[in-house]
CSV table of C-alpha atoms in Angstrom, one decimal:
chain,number,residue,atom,x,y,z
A,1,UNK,CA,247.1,-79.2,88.6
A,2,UNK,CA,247.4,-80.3,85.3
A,3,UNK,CA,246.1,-79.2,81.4
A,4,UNK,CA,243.2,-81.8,82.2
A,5,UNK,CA,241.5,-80.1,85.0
A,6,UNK,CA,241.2,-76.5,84.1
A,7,UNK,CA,238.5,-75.5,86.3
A,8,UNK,CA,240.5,-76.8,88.9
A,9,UNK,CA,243.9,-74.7,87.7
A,10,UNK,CA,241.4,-71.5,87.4
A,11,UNK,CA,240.1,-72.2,91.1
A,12,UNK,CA,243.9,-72.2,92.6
A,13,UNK,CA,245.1,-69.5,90.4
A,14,UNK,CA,241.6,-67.3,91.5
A,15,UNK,CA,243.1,-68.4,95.0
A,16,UNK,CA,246.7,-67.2,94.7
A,17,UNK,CA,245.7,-63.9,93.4
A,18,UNK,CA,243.2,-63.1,96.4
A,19,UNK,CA,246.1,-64.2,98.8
A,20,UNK,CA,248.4,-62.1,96.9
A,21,UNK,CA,246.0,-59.6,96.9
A,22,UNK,CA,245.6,-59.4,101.0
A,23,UNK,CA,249.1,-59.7,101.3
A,24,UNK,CA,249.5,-56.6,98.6
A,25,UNK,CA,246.9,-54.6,100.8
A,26,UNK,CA,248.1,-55.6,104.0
A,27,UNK,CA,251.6,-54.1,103.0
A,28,UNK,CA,249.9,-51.2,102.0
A,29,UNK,CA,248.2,-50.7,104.9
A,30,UNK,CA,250.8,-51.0,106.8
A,31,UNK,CA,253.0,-48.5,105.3
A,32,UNK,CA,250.2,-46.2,106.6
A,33,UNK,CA,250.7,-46.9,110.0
A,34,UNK,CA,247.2,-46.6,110.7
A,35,UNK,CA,246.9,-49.3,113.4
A,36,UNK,CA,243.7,-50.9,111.9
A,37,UNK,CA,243.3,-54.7,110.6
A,38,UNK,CA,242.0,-55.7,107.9
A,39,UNK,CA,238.7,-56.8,109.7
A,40,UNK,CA,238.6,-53.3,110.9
A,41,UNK,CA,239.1,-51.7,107.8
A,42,UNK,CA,236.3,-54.1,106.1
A,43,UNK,CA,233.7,-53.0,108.9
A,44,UNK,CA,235.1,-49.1,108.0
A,45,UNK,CA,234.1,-49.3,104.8
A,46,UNK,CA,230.8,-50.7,105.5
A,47,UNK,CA,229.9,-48.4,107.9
A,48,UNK,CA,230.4,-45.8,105.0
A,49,UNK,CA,227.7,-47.0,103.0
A,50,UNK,CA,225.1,-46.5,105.2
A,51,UNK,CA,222.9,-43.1,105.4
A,52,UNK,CA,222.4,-42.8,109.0
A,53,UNK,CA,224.2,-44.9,111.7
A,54,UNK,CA,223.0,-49.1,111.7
A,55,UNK,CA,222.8,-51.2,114.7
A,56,UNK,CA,225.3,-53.8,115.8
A,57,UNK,CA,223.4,-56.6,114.3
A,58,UNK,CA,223.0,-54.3,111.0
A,59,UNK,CA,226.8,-54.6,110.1
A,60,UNK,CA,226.7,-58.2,111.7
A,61,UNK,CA,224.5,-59.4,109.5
A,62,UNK,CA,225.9,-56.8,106.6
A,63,UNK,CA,229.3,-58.2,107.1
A,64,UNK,CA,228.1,-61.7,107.6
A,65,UNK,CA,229.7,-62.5,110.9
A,66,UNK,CA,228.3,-63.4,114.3
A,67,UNK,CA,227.0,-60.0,116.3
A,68,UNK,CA,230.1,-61.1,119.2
A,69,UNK,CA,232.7,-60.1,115.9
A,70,UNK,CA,231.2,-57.1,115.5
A,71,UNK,CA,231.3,-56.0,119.4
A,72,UNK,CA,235.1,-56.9,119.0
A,73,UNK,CA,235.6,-54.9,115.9
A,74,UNK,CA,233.8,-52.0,117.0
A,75,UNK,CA,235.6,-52.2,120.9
A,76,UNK,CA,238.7,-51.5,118.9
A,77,UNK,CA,237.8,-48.5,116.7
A,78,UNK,CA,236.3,-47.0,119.0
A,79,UNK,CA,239.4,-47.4,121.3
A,80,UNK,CA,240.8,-45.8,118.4
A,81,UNK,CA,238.2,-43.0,117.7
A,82,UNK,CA,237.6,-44.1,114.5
A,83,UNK,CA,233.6,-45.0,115.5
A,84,UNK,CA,231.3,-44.1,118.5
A,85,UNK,CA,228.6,-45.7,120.4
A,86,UNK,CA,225.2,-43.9,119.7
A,87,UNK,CA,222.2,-44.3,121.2
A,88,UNK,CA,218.9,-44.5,119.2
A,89,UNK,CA,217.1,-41.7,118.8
A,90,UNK,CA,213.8,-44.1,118.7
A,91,UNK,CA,214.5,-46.7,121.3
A,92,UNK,CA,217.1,-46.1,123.9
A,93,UNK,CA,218.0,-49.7,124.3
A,94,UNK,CA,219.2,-49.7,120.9
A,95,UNK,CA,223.1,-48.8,120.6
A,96,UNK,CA,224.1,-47.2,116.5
A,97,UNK,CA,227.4,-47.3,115.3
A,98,UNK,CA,229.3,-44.0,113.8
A,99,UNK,CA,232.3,-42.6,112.2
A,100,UNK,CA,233.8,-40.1,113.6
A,101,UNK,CA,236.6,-37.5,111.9
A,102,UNK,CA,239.2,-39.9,112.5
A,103,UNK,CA,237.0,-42.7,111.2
A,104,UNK,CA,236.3,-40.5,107.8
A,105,UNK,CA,240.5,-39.7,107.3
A,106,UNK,CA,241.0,-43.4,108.2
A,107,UNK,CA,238.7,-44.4,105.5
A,108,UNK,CA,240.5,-41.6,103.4
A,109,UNK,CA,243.8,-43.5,103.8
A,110,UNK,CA,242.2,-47.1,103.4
A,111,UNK,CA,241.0,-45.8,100.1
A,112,UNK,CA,243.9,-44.8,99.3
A,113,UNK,CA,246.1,-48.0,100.3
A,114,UNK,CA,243.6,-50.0,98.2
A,115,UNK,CA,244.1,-47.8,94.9
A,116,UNK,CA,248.0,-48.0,95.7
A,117,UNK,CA,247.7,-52.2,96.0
A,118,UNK,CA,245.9,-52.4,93.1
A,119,UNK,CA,248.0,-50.4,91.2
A,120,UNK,CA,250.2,-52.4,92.0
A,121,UNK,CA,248.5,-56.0,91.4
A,122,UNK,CA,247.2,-54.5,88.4
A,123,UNK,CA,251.2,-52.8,86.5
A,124,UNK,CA,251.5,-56.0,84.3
A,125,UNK,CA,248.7,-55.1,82.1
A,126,UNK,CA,247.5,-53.3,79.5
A,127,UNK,CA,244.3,-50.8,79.6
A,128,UNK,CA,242.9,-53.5,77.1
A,129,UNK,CA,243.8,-56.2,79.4
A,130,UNK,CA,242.2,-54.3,82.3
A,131,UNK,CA,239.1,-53.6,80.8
A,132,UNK,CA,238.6,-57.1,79.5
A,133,UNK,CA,239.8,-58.0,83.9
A,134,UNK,CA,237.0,-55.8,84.9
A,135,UNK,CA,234.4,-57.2,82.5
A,136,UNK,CA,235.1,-60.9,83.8
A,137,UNK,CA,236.0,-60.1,87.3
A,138,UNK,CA,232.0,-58.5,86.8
A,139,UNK,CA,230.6,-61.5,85.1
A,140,UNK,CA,232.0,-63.9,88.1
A,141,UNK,CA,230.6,-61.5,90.7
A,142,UNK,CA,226.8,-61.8,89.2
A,143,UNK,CA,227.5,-64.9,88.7
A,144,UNK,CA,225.3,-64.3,85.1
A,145,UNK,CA,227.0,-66.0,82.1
A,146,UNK,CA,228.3,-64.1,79.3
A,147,UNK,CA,226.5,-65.0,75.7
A,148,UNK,CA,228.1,-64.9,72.6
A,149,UNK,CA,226.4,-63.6,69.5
C-alpha cells in the first residue's frame, strides 16, 4: 500500500491488528489451559448476557452462524460441563442452553485472558492515546461520524 491509497493502508493495518489480536488472545488462552476455542469462548460469553437460558437458534442467530454451529459448539461444552441441555419449562420440545459452575469460572478465566491480551496489545500507549483509541474504536463500531465544531 502506498501514501496514495490511505483507506486502503487503514483497512490492512485494521486487519493486522485484529489478527494480532486473536493471536494475542489465543496465547492467552492458552496459558490457561482451559481446553476451550475461541468459538467456544465467543458462544460463553454470549450465553452470559442473557437473563434466563435461550434456545439453540437464540445464540445461532445471536452469534450469527447456522443453528448446526451451534449444536457443535454447545456438544463440546457441554462434554466439558461448561453448559447443559435444558428443557423448556413452556414447551418440552424446546431444548435451553445453560452455564453451569464450570461454565461461570470458565468465563471468569476468559475474562481474565482477554484483560491480560489487551494489556498487552494495548503497553505502547499512553492513557491519552488510549482514551482517544476508545473514542474511535466507538465511532467505527456505530458506524456514526464524528463532527467537528
Amino acid at each position: 500500500m502506498t501514501t496514495s491509497d490511505p483507506d486502503g493502508l487503514l483497512a490492512e493495518q485494521l486487519l493486522r491488528l485484529t489478527r494480532r489480536v486473536h493471536r494475542i488472545q489465543k496465547r492467552h488462552l492458552e496459558h490457561r489451559d482451559l481446553g476451550i476455542t475461541p468459538a467456544q469462548s465467543r458462544l460463553l460469553r454470549t450465553l452470559a448476557h442473557w437473563g434466563s437460558p435461550p434456545r439453540m437458534a437464540d445464540l445461532a442467530e445471536r452469534l450469527e452462524v447456522v443453528p448446526r454451529a451451534v449444536t457443535t459448539l454447545v456438544d463440546g461444552l457441554e462434554a466439558s460441563g461448561k453448559v447443559r441441555r435444558v428443557p423448556d419449562p413452556a414447551n418440552r420440545r424446546v431444548i435451553r442452553i445453560e452455564l453451569t459452575d464450570d461454565g461461570r469460572g470458565a468465563l471468569r478465566e476468559l475474562r481474565a485472558a482477554r484483560r491480560s491480551a489487551a494489556e498487552e496489545i494495548l503497553a505502547p500507549l499512553t492513557a491519552d492515546q488510549r482514551e482517544a483509541l476508545g473514542g474511535l474504536l466507538d465511532t467505527l463500531i456505530d458506524g456514526t461520524p464524528v463532527r467537528s465544531c
